[in-house]
PDB file of C-alpha atoms in Angstrom:
ATOM      1  CA  ASP A  17      25.965  -4.031  27.093  1.00 70.00           C
ATOM      2  CA  VAL A  18      22.680  -2.375  26.168  1.00 67.00           C
ATOM      3  CA  LYS A  19      22.738  -0.466  22.957  1.00 91.00           C
ATOM      4  CA  VAL A  20      20.139   1.959  21.696  1.00 96.00           C
ATOM      5  CA  THR A  21      20.849   3.485  18.321  1.00 96.00           C
ATOM      6  CA  GLN A  22      19.149   6.307  16.474  1.00 96.00           C
ATOM      7  CA  SER A  23      19.220   6.726  12.732  1.00 92.00           C
ATOM      8  CA  SER A  24      20.720  10.215  12.603  1.00 92.00           C
ATOM      9  CA  ARG A  25      22.698  12.464  14.959  1.00 94.00           C
ATOM     10  CA  TYR A  26      21.808  15.641  13.075  1.00 96.00           C
ATOM     11  CA  LEU A  27      18.934  16.344  10.712  1.00 97.00           C
ATOM     12  CA  VAL A  28      17.811  19.494   8.925  1.00 97.00           C
ATOM     13  CA  LYS A  29      14.342  19.555   7.395  1.00 97.00           C
ATOM     14  CA  ARG A  30      12.063  22.143   5.877  1.00 97.00           C
ATOM     15  CA  THR A  31       8.701  23.211   7.257  1.00 98.00           C
ATOM     16  CA  GLY A  32       5.967  20.887   6.036  1.00 97.00           C
ATOM     17  CA  GLU A  33       8.226  17.919   5.335  1.00 97.00           C
ATOM     18  CA  LYS A  34       7.424  14.495   6.736  1.00 97.00           C
ATOM     19  CA  VAL A  35      10.222  13.359   9.038  1.00 97.00           C
ATOM     20  CA  PHE A  36      11.057   9.845  10.213  1.00 97.00           C
ATOM     21  CA  LEU A  37      13.257   9.213  13.243  1.00 98.00           C
ATOM     22  CA  GLU A  38      14.250   5.615  13.811  1.00 97.00           C
ATOM     23  CA  CYS A  39      15.333   3.934  17.026  1.00 98.00           C
ATOM     24  CA  VAL A  40      16.628   0.386  17.484  1.00 98.00           C
ATOM     25  CA  GLN A  41      17.497  -1.430  20.729  1.00 97.00           C
ATOM     26  CA  ASP A  42      19.282  -4.743  21.010  1.00 95.00           C
ATOM     27  CA  MET A  43      18.310  -5.888  24.516  1.00 93.00           C
ATOM     28  CA  ASP A  44      14.849  -7.307  23.877  1.00 94.00           C
ATOM     29  CA  HIS A  45      13.265  -4.573  26.003  1.00 94.00           C
ATOM     30  CA  GLU A  46       9.490  -4.423  26.097  1.00 94.00           C
ATOM     31  CA  ASN A  47       9.233  -0.671  26.641  1.00 93.00           C
ATOM     32  CA  MET A  48      10.405   2.006  24.247  1.00 95.00           C
ATOM     33  CA  PHE A  49      10.033   5.763  24.571  1.00 96.00           C
ATOM     34  CA  TRP A  50      10.425   8.946  22.568  1.00 97.00           C
ATOM     35  CA  TYR A  51      11.301  12.181  24.357  1.00 97.00           C
ATOM     36  CA  ARG A  52      12.226  15.645  23.283  1.00 97.00           C
ATOM     37  CA  GLN A  53      14.666  17.706  25.303  1.00 96.00           C
ATOM     38  CA  ASP A  54      14.628  21.491  25.281  1.00 94.00           C
ATOM     39  CA  PRO A  55      16.657  23.909  27.442  1.00 88.00           C
ATOM     40  CA  GLY A  56      14.972  24.659  30.741  1.00 84.00           C
ATOM     41  CA  LEU A  57      12.186  22.147  30.122  1.00 86.00           C
ATOM     42  CA  GLY A  58      13.974  18.863  30.600  1.00 87.00           C
ATOM     43  CA  LEU A  59      12.866  15.688  28.899  1.00 93.00           C
ATOM     44  CA  ARG A  60       9.229  15.532  27.890  1.00 94.00           C
ATOM     45  CA  LEU A  61       7.581  12.300  26.846  1.00 94.00           C
ATOM     46  CA  ILE A  62       6.038  12.273  23.389  1.00 96.00           C
ATOM     47  CA  TYR A  63       4.943   8.635  23.073  1.00 96.00           C
ATOM     48  CA  PHE A  64       5.820   5.276  24.530  1.00 93.00           C
ATOM     49  CA  SER A  65       5.205   1.694  23.547  1.00 95.00           C
ATOM     50  CA  TYR A  66       4.998  -1.311  25.865  1.00 92.00           C
ATOM     51  CA  ASP A  67       4.674  -3.955  23.166  1.00 92.00           C
ATOM     52  CA  VAL A  68       4.681  -4.443  19.417  1.00 94.00           C
ATOM     53  CA  LYS A  69       1.914  -2.431  17.763  1.00 92.00           C
ATOM     54  CA  MET A  70       0.973  -0.883  21.127  1.00 93.00           C
ATOM     55  CA  LYS A  71       1.433   2.805  21.851  1.00 94.00           C
ATOM     56  CA  GLU A  72       0.412   5.336  24.451  1.00 93.00           C
ATOM     57  CA  LYS A  73       0.443   9.121  24.258  1.00 94.00           C
ATOM     58  CA  GLY A  74       2.814  10.982  26.490  1.00 92.00           C
ATOM     59  CA  ASP A  75       2.588  14.592  27.540  1.00 91.00           C
ATOM     60  CA  ILE A  76       3.155  16.228  24.150  1.00 95.00           C
ATOM     61  CA  PRO A  77       1.912  13.921  21.336  1.00 96.00           C
ATOM     62  CA  GLU A  78       0.459  16.664  19.134  1.00 96.00           C
ATOM     63  CA  GLY A  79       2.136  16.784  15.734  1.00 97.00           C
ATOM     64  CA  TYR A  80       3.759  13.370  16.198  1.00 98.00           C
ATOM     65  CA  SER A  81       2.892   9.747  15.541  1.00 97.00           C
ATOM     66  CA  VAL A  82       4.765   6.524  16.199  1.00 98.00           C
ATOM     67  CA  SER A  83       5.101   3.042  14.821  1.00 97.00           C
ATOM     68  CA  ARG A  84       6.290  -0.164  16.426  1.00 97.00           C
ATOM     69  CA  GLU A  85       6.078  -3.064  14.004  1.00 96.00           C
ATOM     70  CA  LYS A  86       8.956  -5.020  15.560  1.00 97.00           C
ATOM     71  CA  LYS A  87       9.986  -5.284  19.180  1.00 96.00           C
ATOM     72  CA  GLU A  88      13.417  -3.788  18.630  1.00 97.00           C
ATOM     73  CA  ARG A  89      12.358  -0.803  16.528  1.00 97.00           C
ATOM     74  CA  PHE A  90      10.340   2.286  17.445  1.00 98.00           C
ATOM     75  CA  SER A  91       9.837   5.076  14.926  1.00 98.00           C
ATOM     76  CA  LEU A  92       8.786   8.655  15.526  1.00 98.00           C
ATOM     77  CA  ILE A  93       7.057  10.449  12.673  1.00 98.00           C
ATOM     78  CA  LEU A  94       6.560  14.164  12.288  1.00 97.00           C
ATOM     79  CA  GLU A  95       3.681  14.325   9.832  1.00 95.00           C
ATOM     80  CA  SER A  96       4.326  17.926   8.790  1.00 97.00           C
ATOM     81  CA  ALA A  97       7.391  19.396  10.442  1.00 97.00           C
ATOM     82  CA  SER A  98       7.125  22.836  11.992  1.00 98.00           C
ATOM     83  CA  THR A  99       9.775  25.167  13.374  1.00 97.00           C
ATOM     84  CA  ASN A 100       8.574  24.584  16.955  1.00 97.00           C
ATOM     85  CA  GLN A 101       9.577  20.954  16.552  1.00 98.00           C
ATOM     86  CA  THR A 102      13.237  21.947  16.362  1.00 98.00           C
ATOM     87  CA  SER A 103      14.680  20.052  19.293  1.00 97.00           C
ATOM     88  CA  MET A 104      16.821  17.187  20.549  1.00 97.00           C
ATOM     89  CA  TYR A 105      14.936  13.894  20.236  1.00 98.00           C
ATOM     90  CA  LEU A 106      15.927  11.045  22.515  1.00 98.00           C
ATOM     91  CA  CYS A 107      14.810   7.448  22.275  1.00 98.00           C
ATOM     92  CA  ALA A 108      14.961   5.137  25.291  1.00 96.00           C
ATOM     93  CA  SER A 109      14.152   1.549  26.152  1.00 95.00           C
ATOM     94  CA  SER A 110      13.612  -0.403  29.348  1.00 92.00           C
ATOM     95  CA  LEU A 111      12.374  -3.678  30.695  1.00 90.00           C
ATOM     96  CA  ALA A 112       8.697  -3.798  31.627  1.00 86.00           C
ATOM     97  CA  GLY A 113       7.813  -3.275  35.270  1.00 78.00           C
ATOM     98  CA  GLN A 114       8.312  -0.733  38.013  1.00 72.00           C
ATOM     99  CA  GLY A 115      11.464   1.255  38.361  1.00 75.00           C
ATOM    100  CA  TYR A 116      13.706  -0.221  35.673  1.00 84.00           C
ATOM    101  CA  GLU A 117      16.504   1.900  34.261  1.00 87.00           C
ATOM    102  CA  GLN A 118      15.861   3.570  30.928  1.00 92.00           C
ATOM    103  CA  TYR A 119      18.670   3.297  28.396  1.00 94.00           C
ATOM    104  CA  PHE A 120      18.946   6.190  25.984  1.00 96.00           C
ATOM    105  CA  GLY A 121      20.139   6.502  22.434  1.00 97.00           C
ATOM    106  CA  PRO A 122      22.618   9.250  21.485  1.00 96.00           C
ATOM    107  CA  GLY A 123      19.860  11.605  20.349  1.00 96.00           C
ATOM    108  CA  THR A 124      18.921  13.280  17.086  1.00 97.00           C
ATOM    109  CA  ARG A 125      19.296  17.040  16.848  1.00 97.00           C
ATOM    110  CA  LEU A 126      16.490  18.074  14.469  1.00 98.00           C
ATOM    111  CA  THR A 127      16.375  21.548  12.979  1.00 98.00           C
ATOM    112  CA  VAL A 128      13.289  22.589  11.042  1.00 98.00           C
ATOM    113  CA  THR A 129      13.777  25.668   8.880  1.00 97.00           C
TER     114      THR A 129
ATOM    115  CA  ARG B  23       4.182  24.099  38.478  1.00 68.00           C
ATOM    116  CA  LYS B  24       6.586  21.480  37.157  1.00 78.00           C
ATOM    117  CA  GLU B  25       6.186  17.991  38.534  1.00 89.00           C
ATOM    118  CA  VAL B  26       9.915  17.680  39.249  1.00 93.00           C
ATOM    119  CA  GLU B  27      11.814  20.826  40.168  1.00 94.00           C
ATOM    120  CA  GLN B  28      15.552  21.292  40.369  1.00 93.00           C
ATOM    121  CA  ASP B  29      17.828  24.268  40.842  1.00 88.00           C
ATOM    122  CA  PRO B  30      19.265  24.730  37.330  1.00 85.00           C
ATOM    123  CA  GLY B  31      22.580  26.043  38.609  1.00 87.00           C
ATOM    124  CA  PRO B  32      25.155  26.296  37.292  1.00 92.00           C
ATOM    125  CA  PHE B  33      27.171  25.148  40.251  1.00 95.00           C
ATOM    126  CA  ASN B  34      30.846  26.025  39.820  1.00 96.00           C
ATOM    127  CA  VAL B  35      33.033  24.341  42.421  1.00 97.00           C
ATOM    128  CA  PRO B  36      36.760  23.665  42.853  1.00 97.00           C
ATOM    129  CA  GLU B  37      38.158  20.159  42.735  1.00 98.00           C
ATOM    130  CA  GLY B  38      37.808  18.445  46.073  1.00 98.00           C
ATOM    131  CA  ALA B  39      34.704  20.380  47.091  1.00 98.00           C
ATOM    132  CA  THR B  40      31.509  18.823  48.379  1.00 98.00           C
ATOM    133  CA  VAL B  41      28.387  19.824  46.477  1.00 97.00           C
ATOM    134  CA  ALA B  42      24.730  19.026  47.065  1.00 96.00           C
ATOM    135  CA  PHE B  43      21.810  19.086  44.657  1.00 95.00           C
ATOM    136  CA  ASN B  44      18.195  19.169  45.665  1.00 94.00           C
ATOM    137  CA  CYS B  45      15.050  18.117  43.909  1.00 95.00           C
ATOM    138  CA  THR B  46      11.374  18.323  44.844  1.00 96.00           C
ATOM    139  CA  TYR B  47       8.493  16.414  43.294  1.00 95.00           C
ATOM    140  CA  SER B  48       4.788  17.134  43.431  1.00 94.00           C
ATOM    141  CA  ASN B  49       3.152  13.702  43.101  1.00 91.00           C
ATOM    142  CA  SER B  50       2.918  12.095  46.532  1.00 90.00           C
ATOM    143  CA  ALA B  51       2.139   8.750  44.867  1.00 88.00           C
ATOM    144  CA  SER B  52       5.536   8.618  43.152  1.00 89.00           C
ATOM    145  CA  GLN B  53       7.105   5.237  43.668  1.00 86.00           C
ATOM    146  CA  SER B  54      10.732   5.209  42.640  1.00 90.00           C
ATOM    147  CA  PHE B  55      13.446   7.786  42.274  1.00 93.00           C
ATOM    148  CA  PHE B  56      16.692   8.157  40.393  1.00 95.00           C
ATOM    149  CA  TRP B  57      19.561  10.444  39.566  1.00 97.00           C
ATOM    150  CA  TYR B  58      20.764  10.427  35.958  1.00 97.00           C
ATOM    151  CA  ARG B  59      23.872  12.108  34.650  1.00 98.00           C
ATOM    152  CA  GLN B  60      24.056  13.800  31.239  1.00 97.00           C
ATOM    153  CA  ASP B  61      27.355  14.909  29.774  1.00 96.00           C
ATOM    154  CA  CYS B  62      27.426  17.750  27.269  1.00 93.00           C
ATOM    155  CA  ARG B  63      25.905  16.634  23.945  1.00 90.00           C
ATOM    156  CA  LYS B  64      25.449  13.089  25.236  1.00 93.00           C
ATOM    157  CA  GLU B  65      22.489  11.013  26.329  1.00 95.00           C
ATOM    158  CA  PRO B  66      21.375  10.689  29.966  1.00 96.00           C
ATOM    159  CA  LYS B  67      22.723   7.684  31.869  1.00 96.00           C
ATOM    160  CA  LEU B  68      21.649   6.269  35.194  1.00 94.00           C
ATOM    161  CA  LEU B  69      23.888   7.436  38.035  1.00 96.00           C
ATOM    162  CA  MET B  70      22.052   5.811  40.919  1.00 95.00           C
ATOM    163  CA  SER B  71      18.672   4.846  42.234  1.00 92.00           C
ATOM    164  CA  VAL B  72      17.438   6.540  45.404  1.00 92.00           C
ATOM    165  CA  TYR B  73      16.083   4.426  48.231  1.00 85.00           C
ATOM    166  CA  SER B  74      14.043   5.462  51.251  1.00 85.00           C
ATOM    167  CA  SER B  75      16.851   4.485  53.590  1.00 85.00           C
ATOM    168  CA  GLY B  76      19.369   6.539  51.629  1.00 86.00           C
ATOM    169  CA  ASN B  77      22.169   4.984  49.654  1.00 92.00           C
ATOM    170  CA  GLU B  78      25.798   5.608  48.880  1.00 94.00           C
ATOM    171  CA  ASP B  79      27.971   4.728  45.916  1.00 94.00           C
ATOM    172  CA  GLY B  80      31.548   5.789  46.465  1.00 96.00           C
ATOM    173  CA  ARG B  81      31.645   9.591  46.599  1.00 98.00           C
ATOM    174  CA  PHE B  82      27.935   9.880  45.811  1.00 97.00           C
ATOM    175  CA  THR B  83      25.148   9.797  48.399  1.00 97.00           C
ATOM    176  CA  ALA B  84      21.461   9.988  47.554  1.00 96.00           C
ATOM    177  CA  GLN B  85      18.663  10.589  50.008  1.00 95.00           C
ATOM    178  CA  LEU B  86      14.903  10.571  49.819  1.00 95.00           C
ATOM    179  CA  ASN B  87      12.438  12.281  52.130  1.00 94.00           C
ATOM    180  CA  ARG B  88       8.977  11.075  51.194  1.00 93.00           C
ATOM    181  CA  ALA B  89       7.206  13.264  53.752  1.00 93.00           C
ATOM    182  CA  SER B  90       8.734  16.405  52.257  1.00 94.00           C
ATOM    183  CA  GLN B  91       8.779  14.991  48.701  1.00 95.00           C
ATOM    184  CA  TYR B  92      12.429  15.853  48.426  1.00 94.00           C
ATOM    185  CA  ILE B  93      15.440  14.075  46.925  1.00 96.00           C
ATOM    186  CA  SER B  94      19.071  15.025  47.278  1.00 96.00           C
ATOM    187  CA  LEU B  95      22.413  14.090  45.775  1.00 97.00           C
ATOM    188  CA  LEU B  96      25.677  14.774  47.565  1.00 97.00           C
ATOM    189  CA  ILE B  97      29.012  14.561  45.770  1.00 98.00           C
ATOM    190  CA  ARG B  98      32.114  14.509  47.951  1.00 98.00           C
ATOM    191  CA  ASP B  99      35.680  15.201  46.831  1.00 98.00           C
ATOM    192  CA  SER B 100      34.548  16.510  43.421  1.00 98.00           C
ATOM    193  CA  LYS B 101      36.584  15.524  40.370  1.00 98.00           C
ATOM    194  CA  LEU B 102      36.897  17.326  37.061  1.00 98.00           C
ATOM    195  CA  SER B 103      35.132  14.344  35.495  1.00 97.00           C
ATOM    196  CA  ASP B 104      32.036  15.013  37.621  1.00 98.00           C
ATOM    197  CA  SER B 105      31.262  18.047  35.429  1.00 98.00           C
ATOM    198  CA  ALA B 106      27.893  17.269  33.867  1.00 97.00           C
ATOM    199  CA  THR B 107      24.182  17.943  34.205  1.00 96.00           C
ATOM    200  CA  TYR B 108      22.439  15.911  36.903  1.00 97.00           C
ATOM    201  CA  LEU B 109      18.818  14.977  36.260  1.00 96.00           C
ATOM    202  CA  CYS B 110      16.388  14.120  39.023  1.00 96.00           C
ATOM    203  CA  VAL B 111      13.910  11.475  37.850  1.00 94.00           C
ATOM    204  CA  VAL B 112      10.693  10.317  39.491  1.00 93.00           C
ATOM    205  CA  ASN B 113       8.723   7.246  38.460  1.00 89.00           C
ATOM    206  CA  ASN B 114       4.982   7.450  39.092  1.00 82.00           C
ATOM    207  CA  ASN B 115       4.081   4.052  37.705  1.00 73.00           C
ATOM    208  CA  ASN B 116       5.372   1.523  35.214  1.00 64.00           C
ATOM    209  CA  ASN B 117       5.905   3.826  32.274  1.00 69.00           C
ATOM    210  CA  ASP B 118       5.535   7.319  33.688  1.00 80.00           C
ATOM    211  CA  MET B 119       9.024   8.675  34.334  1.00 86.00           C
ATOM    212  CA  ARG B 120       9.211  12.417  35.069  1.00 90.00           C
ATOM    213  CA  PHE B 121      12.485  14.218  34.515  1.00 92.00           C
ATOM    214  CA  GLY B 122      13.662  17.418  36.101  1.00 93.00           C
ATOM    215  CA  ALA B 123      15.272  19.995  33.838  1.00 92.00           C
ATOM    216  CA  GLY B 124      18.672  19.224  35.363  1.00 94.00           C
ATOM    217  CA  THR B 125      21.320  20.922  37.476  1.00 95.00           C
ATOM    218  CA  ARG B 126      24.559  21.808  35.744  1.00 95.00           C
ATOM    219  CA  LEU B 127      27.801  21.209  37.610  1.00 97.00           C
ATOM    220  CA  THR B 128      31.233  22.462  36.582  1.00 97.00           C
ATOM    221  CA  VAL B 129      34.222  21.326  38.626  1.00 98.00           C
ATOM    222  CA  LYS B 130      37.265  23.552  38.119  1.00 97.00           C
ATOM    223  CA  PRO B 131      40.941  22.793  38.766  1.00 95.00           C
TER     224      PRO B 131
END
């Protein structure tokens, strides 16, 4: 059974803080993704990684960076948190190749005050 | 214009009803298609893939019309446990999955 875990379910941070969101998958998936989900907008891709140390920008990378030092772990970093980054953050993983299912973690609800 | 558009609902139906959701996508080069289900405060999970010939999984039927760039999901004999948000998902290439904003369904006793 695929498992994707995220480091926190709920997080409250102050404006300007550096924020780390961690994601770990246990199925040896090549691809890992970070999305944010906001009401009425659906899931929007922030960054994805198709291999260790490889990353590609998604649709909304501004204000975010990522790190993938090990295959099973993909971190999302908010360099200087802002209130417009208050959102639900979802990590996902999948096998490489066309049309494979993405498996999601439980999400982190981040509030920036 | 959003790349994947869905009616946000909410759809409120009685148990046993048949309900249909529609989804349109704008990229004619899209290659694969899915419906995901997301329960309240939970992560999305794959419900079913959508094939050109149409496919059925129990009470759920998915159809794809490539010419019209349209995907549908039909749920027959609705159960209370079907209450959730249904996400239409379109895959343009290996890593480019586009999610609709979701259609919320509430099945009432």
